[in-house]
mmCIF file of C-alpha atoms in Angstrom:
data_model
loop_
_atom_site.group_PDB
_atom_site.id
_atom_site.type_symbol
_atom_site.label_atom_id
_atom_site.label_comp_id
_atom_site.label_asym_id
_atom_site.label_seq_id
_atom_site.Cartn_x
_atom_site.Cartn_y
_atom_site.Cartn_z
ATOM 1 C CA MET A 1426 32.155 33.914 -57.713
ATOM 2 C CA SER A 1427 35.783 34.567 -58.086
ATOM 3 C CA ASP A 1428 37.397 35.795 -61.291
ATOM 4 C CA ALA A 1429 39.418 32.564 -61.518
ATOM 5 C CA VAL A 1430 36.234 30.472 -61.762
ATOM 6 C CA GLN A 1431 34.621 32.912 -64.180
ATOM 7 C CA GLY A 1432 37.721 32.969 -66.404
ATOM 8 C CA ALA A 1433 37.604 29.193 -66.539
ATOM 9 C CA VAL A 1434 34.468 29.222 -68.740
ATOM 10 C CA GLY A 1435 36.100 31.011 -71.682
ATOM 11 C CA LYS A 1436 39.364 29.110 -71.266
ATOM 12 C CA ALA A 1437 37.549 25.758 -71.126
ATOM 13 C CA LEU A 1438 35.638 26.540 -74.311
ATOM 14 C CA ARG A 1439 38.767 27.674 -76.169
ATOM 15 C CA ALA A 1440 40.801 24.660 -74.991
ATOM 16 C CA ALA A 1441 38.072 22.207 -76.046
ATOM 17 C CA ARG A 1442 37.740 23.868 -79.471
ATOM 18 C CA GLU A 1443 41.492 23.799 -80.091
ATOM 19 C CA SER A 1444 41.787 20.179 -78.907
ATOM 20 C CA ARG A 1445 39.197 19.169 -81.505
ATOM 21 C CA GLY A 1446 41.173 21.027 -84.196
ATOM 22 C CA MET A 1447 38.245 23.324 -84.931
ATOM 23 C CA SER A 1448 38.726 26.922 -85.991
ATOM 24 C CA VAL A 1449 36.553 29.829 -84.792
ATOM 25 C CA GLU A 1450 34.962 30.006 -88.253
ATOM 26 C CA ASP A 1451 34.084 26.285 -88.172
ATOM 27 C CA ALA A 1452 32.446 26.649 -84.765
ATOM 28 C CA ALA A 1453 30.535 29.766 -85.882
ATOM 29 C CA THR A 1454 29.299 28.008 -89.021
ATOM 30 C CA ARG A 1455 28.148 24.885 -87.168
ATOM 31 C CA LEU A 1456 26.402 26.911 -84.451
ATOM 32 C CA ARG A 1457 25.018 29.404 -86.978
ATOM 33 C CA LEU A 1458 26.562 32.270 -85.026
ATOM 34 C CA MET A 1459 28.872 35.103 -85.982
ATOM 35 C CA HIS A 1460 32.623 35.020 -85.500
ATOM 36 C CA ARG A 1461 32.419 37.828 -82.922
ATOM 37 C CA GLN A 1462 29.930 35.852 -80.794
ATOM 38 C CA ILE A 1463 32.350 32.902 -80.525
ATOM 39 C CA ASP A 1464 35.166 35.317 -79.596
ATOM 40 C CA ALA A 1465 32.913 36.961 -76.956
ATOM 41 C CA MET A 1466 32.223 33.601 -75.291
ATOM 42 C CA GLU A 1467 35.897 32.626 -75.242
ATOM 43 C CA SER A 1468 36.916 36.037 -73.842
ATOM 44 C CA GLU A 1469 34.126 36.005 -71.187
ATOM 45 C CA ASP A 1470 32.390 39.081 -72.677
ATOM 46 C CA PHE A 1471 28.886 37.741 -72.108
ATOM 47 C CA SER A 1472 27.299 41.199 -71.949
ATOM 48 C CA SER A 1473 27.977 41.697 -75.692
ATOM 49 C CA LEU A 1474 25.836 38.628 -76.435
ATOM 50 C CA GLY A 1475 22.643 40.373 -75.352
ATOM 51 C CA GLN A 1476 20.375 39.368 -72.515
ATOM 52 C CA PRO A 1477 21.755 36.813 -70.043
ATOM 53 C CA VAL A 1478 19.300 34.198 -71.249
ATOM 54 C CA PHE A 1479 20.763 34.424 -74.784
ATOM 55 C CA ALA A 1480 24.344 34.284 -73.480
ATOM 56 C CA ARG A 1481 23.530 31.179 -71.430
ATOM 57 C CA GLY A 1482 21.909 29.553 -74.470
ATOM 58 C CA PHE A 1483 24.956 30.311 -76.651
ATOM 59 C CA VAL A 1484 27.336 28.831 -74.047
ATOM 60 C CA ARG A 1485 25.129 25.747 -73.613
ATOM 61 C CA ASN A 1486 25.068 25.073 -77.385
ATOM 62 C CA TYR A 1487 28.801 25.750 -77.759
ATOM 63 C CA ALA A 1488 29.600 23.341 -74.916
ATOM 64 C CA ARG A 1489 27.407 20.626 -76.472
ATOM 65 C CA LEU A 1490 29.134 21.135 -79.848
ATOM 66 C CA LEU A 1491 32.499 20.652 -78.185
ATOM 67 C CA GLY A 1492 31.310 17.594 -76.215
ATOM 68 C CA LEU A 1493 31.468 19.310 -72.806
ATOM 69 C CA ASP A 1494 28.951 19.168 -69.979
ATOM 70 C CA PRO A 1495 27.222 22.595 -70.094
ATOM 71 C CA GLU A 1496 26.027 22.700 -66.455
ATOM 72 C CA PRO A 1497 29.410 23.410 -64.790
ATOM 73 C CA LEU A 1498 30.143 26.081 -67.396
ATOM 74 C CA LEU A 1499 26.746 27.735 -66.895
ATOM 75 C CA ALA A 1500 27.266 27.700 -63.131
ATOM 76 C CA GLY A 1501 30.612 29.466 -63.639
ATOM 77 C CA MET A 1502 29.099 32.317 -65.660
ATOM 78 C CA ALA A 1503 28.537 35.723 -64.070
ATOM 79 C CA GLY A 1504 24.944 36.177 -62.961
ATOM 80 C CA ALA A 1505 24.281 32.468 -62.770
ATOM 81 C CA PRO A 1506 21.525 31.617 -60.298
ATOM 82 C CA GLU A 1507 22.667 29.881 -57.138
ATOM 83 C CA ASP A 1508 19.753 27.437 -57.099
ATOM 84 C CA ALA A 1509 17.463 26.450 -59.867
ATOM 85 C CA ALA A 1510 14.189 28.300 -59.740
ATOM 86 C CA PRO A 1511 11.272 26.080 -58.837
ATOM 87 C CA VAL A 1512 8.860 25.468 -61.658
ATOM 88 C CA ALA A 1513 5.231 25.951 -60.751
ATOM 89 C CA HIS A 1514 2.829 23.828 -62.734
ATOM 90 C CA VAL A 1515 -0.324 25.695 -63.533
ATOM 91 C CA ALA A 1516 -3.433 23.826 -64.538
ATOM 92 C CA ALA A 1517 -4.608 24.524 -68.062
ATOM 93 C CA PRO A 1518 -7.707 26.687 -68.250
ATOM 94 C CA ALA A 1519 -10.955 24.936 -68.968
ATOM 95 C CA PRO A 1520 -11.864 25.040 -72.643
ATOM 96 C CA ALA A 1521 -14.422 27.691 -73.405
ATOM 97 C CA HIS A 1522 -17.775 26.683 -74.808
ATOM 98 C CA TRP A 1523 -18.163 27.447 -78.499
ATOM 99 C CA LEU A 1524 -21.226 29.614 -77.877
ATOM 100 C CA THR A 1525 -19.169 32.113 -75.891
ATOM 101 C CA SER A 1526 -17.126 33.151 -78.909
ATOM 102 C CA PRO A 1527 -18.081 36.674 -80.021
ATOM 103 C CA TRP A 1528 -17.556 35.716 -83.664
ATOM 104 C CA ILE A 1529 -20.003 32.821 -83.435
ATOM 105 C CA LEU A 1530 -22.558 35.026 -81.677
ATOM 106 C CA MET A 1531 -22.258 37.727 -84.358
ATOM 107 C CA LEU A 1532 -22.600 35.115 -87.114
ATOM 108 C CA MET A 1533 -25.734 33.668 -85.502
ATOM 109 C CA LEU A 1534 -27.252 37.141 -85.040
ATOM 110 C CA GLY A 1535 -26.519 38.048 -88.658
ATOM 111 C CA THR A 1536 -28.109 34.822 -89.902
ATOM 112 C CA LEU A 1537 -31.183 35.438 -87.763
ATOM 113 C CA LEU A 1538 -31.564 38.951 -89.155
ATOM 114 C CA ALA A 1539 -31.037 37.749 -92.718
ATOM 115 C CA VAL A 1540 -33.900 35.263 -92.306
ATOM 116 C CA ALA A 1541 -36.292 37.211 -90.071
ATOM 117 C CA LEU A 1542 -36.122 40.571 -91.837
ATOM 118 C CA PRO A 1543 -37.500 39.410 -95.237
ATOM 119 C CA ILE A 1544 -40.214 37.349 -93.525
ATOM 120 C CA ALA A 1545 -41.309 40.305 -91.390
ATOM 121 C CA LEU A 1546 -41.267 42.621 -94.401
ATOM 122 C CA TYR A 1547 -43.401 40.184 -96.437
ATOM 123 C CA TRP A 1548 -45.888 39.826 -93.569
ATOM 124 C CA TRP A 1549 -46.111 43.594 -93.093
ATOM 125 C CA LEU A 1550 -46.640 44.340 -96.778
ATOM 126 C CA ASN A 1551 -49.358 41.683 -97.097
ATOM 127 C CA SER A 1552 -51.129 42.450 -93.808
ATOM 128 C CA ASP A 1553 -53.776 44.695 -95.489
ATOM 129 C CA ALA A 1554 -54.984 41.931 -97.862
ATOM 130 C CA GLY A 1555 -58.387 41.683 -96.072
ATOM 131 C CA GLU A 1556 -59.277 45.317 -96.787
ATOM 132 C CA GLU A 1557 -61.363 46.367 -99.797
ATOM 133 C CA VAL A 1558 -59.518 47.193 -102.931
ATOM 134 C CA HIS A 1559 -60.495 50.548 -104.441
ATOM 135 C CA VAL A 1560 -60.180 50.527 -108.169
ATOM 136 C CA THR A 1561 -60.604 53.751 -110.044
ATOM 137 C CA SER A 1562 -61.785 53.638 -113.631
ATOM 138 C CA ASN A 1563 -63.344 55.908 -116.203
ATOM 139 C CA VAL A 1564 -66.562 53.868 -116.419
ATOM 140 C CA LEU A 1565 -69.555 55.288 -114.578
ATOM 141 C CA PRO A 1566 -71.406 52.906 -112.286
ATOM 142 C CA VAL A 1567 -74.788 51.632 -113.438
ATOM 143 C CA PRO A 1568 -77.604 52.841 -111.165
ATOM 144 C CA ALA A 1569 -79.292 50.135 -109.125
ATOM 145 C CA GLU A 1570 -82.856 51.172 -110.072
ATOM 146 C CA PRO A 1571 -83.812 52.281 -113.544
ATOM 147 C CA ARG A 1572 -85.110 55.812 -113.755
ATOM 148 C CA PRO A 1573 -88.389 56.542 -115.474
ATOM 149 C CA VAL A 1574 -87.920 57.953 -118.902
ATOM 150 C CA ALA A 1575 -90.007 60.974 -119.816
ATOM 151 C CA ALA A 1576 -91.839 61.082 -123.081
ATOM 152 C CA PRO A 1577 -89.920 62.815 -125.828
ATOM 153 C CA THR A 1578 -91.119 66.293 -126.526
ATOM 154 C CA HIS A 1579 -89.353 66.792 -129.779
ATOM 155 C CA ALA A 1580 -89.982 65.286 -133.168
ATOM 156 C CA PRO A 1581 -88.990 61.687 -133.809
ATOM 157 C CA LEU A 1582 -85.810 60.952 -135.724
ATOM 158 C CA PRO A 1583 -86.003 59.900 -139.324
ATOM 159 C CA ALA A 1584 -86.017 56.151 -139.778
ATOM 160 C CA ALA A 1585 -83.211 55.899 -142.286
ATOM 161 C CA GLN A 1586 -79.765 57.034 -141.341
ATOM 162 C CA PRO A 1587 -76.868 57.429 -143.711
ATOM 163 C CA PRO A 1588 -73.995 54.901 -143.436
ATOM 164 C CA ALA A 1589 -71.614 57.543 -141.987
ATOM 165 C CA ALA A 1590 -73.946 58.095 -139.066
ATOM 166 C CA THR A 1591 -73.608 54.485 -137.919
ATOM 167 C CA ALA A 1592 -69.996 55.098 -136.952
ATOM 168 C CA THR A 1593 -71.099 57.713 -134.445
ATOM 169 C CA ALA A 1594 -73.946 55.635 -133.049
ATOM 170 C CA PRO A 1595 -71.892 54.135 -130.152
ATOM 171 C CA PHE A 1596 -70.766 57.624 -129.193
ATOM 172 C CA VAL A 1597 -74.357 58.900 -129.181
ATOM 173 C CA ALA A 1598 -75.538 55.923 -127.139
ATOM 174 C CA GLU A 1599 -72.729 56.402 -124.666
ATOM 175 C CA THR A 1600 -73.428 60.101 -124.219
ATOM 176 C CA ALA A 1601 -77.115 59.375 -123.803
ATOM 177 C CA LEU A 1602 -76.282 57.156 -120.863
ATOM 178 C CA LYS A 1603 -74.064 59.776 -119.299
ATOM 179 C CA THR A 1604 -76.482 62.701 -119.510
ATOM 180 C CA PRO A 1605 -79.446 62.679 -117.167
ATOM 181 C CA ALA A 1606 -82.846 62.617 -118.782
ATOM 182 C CA ALA A 1607 -84.755 65.840 -118.668
ATOM 183 C CA ALA A 1608 -87.772 65.701 -116.440
#
């Protein structure tokens, strides 16, 4: 494009602003831009506005504020596309099934472990319940058949025992059971 057409963008914006009686500060405040950005648009310094897409957006909003049609101004800017780019419509992807989410799968696996692990541990610890239980104690087992008792070879005990001897009688009876009889 020629410089005359490009210079028309900044001049058109400035002329429209001045015809409305608006100062640069008023325009900057209403557009929420800085004073230097308004000056850059009116002086055709679009490169100081950043990327071309931002510069085009600033010019479009400034033209709308001033009541101008933005399309002829955007076409007059440097780097304006000759033809509008075709828009390709892409179909939205199919929604994913909820079971394919890794977070859901991890939650389900954790729940399964939290339930199955205590059950398996309980089953394992109680699996030997059918086996015999071995209890150890200090009591000697009673023989199945009574043994014949030999006749005493020593003198019989006196019939009367003092009262102190009765306290030791269970001990004597217990030791008599534990010691084998002499043959």
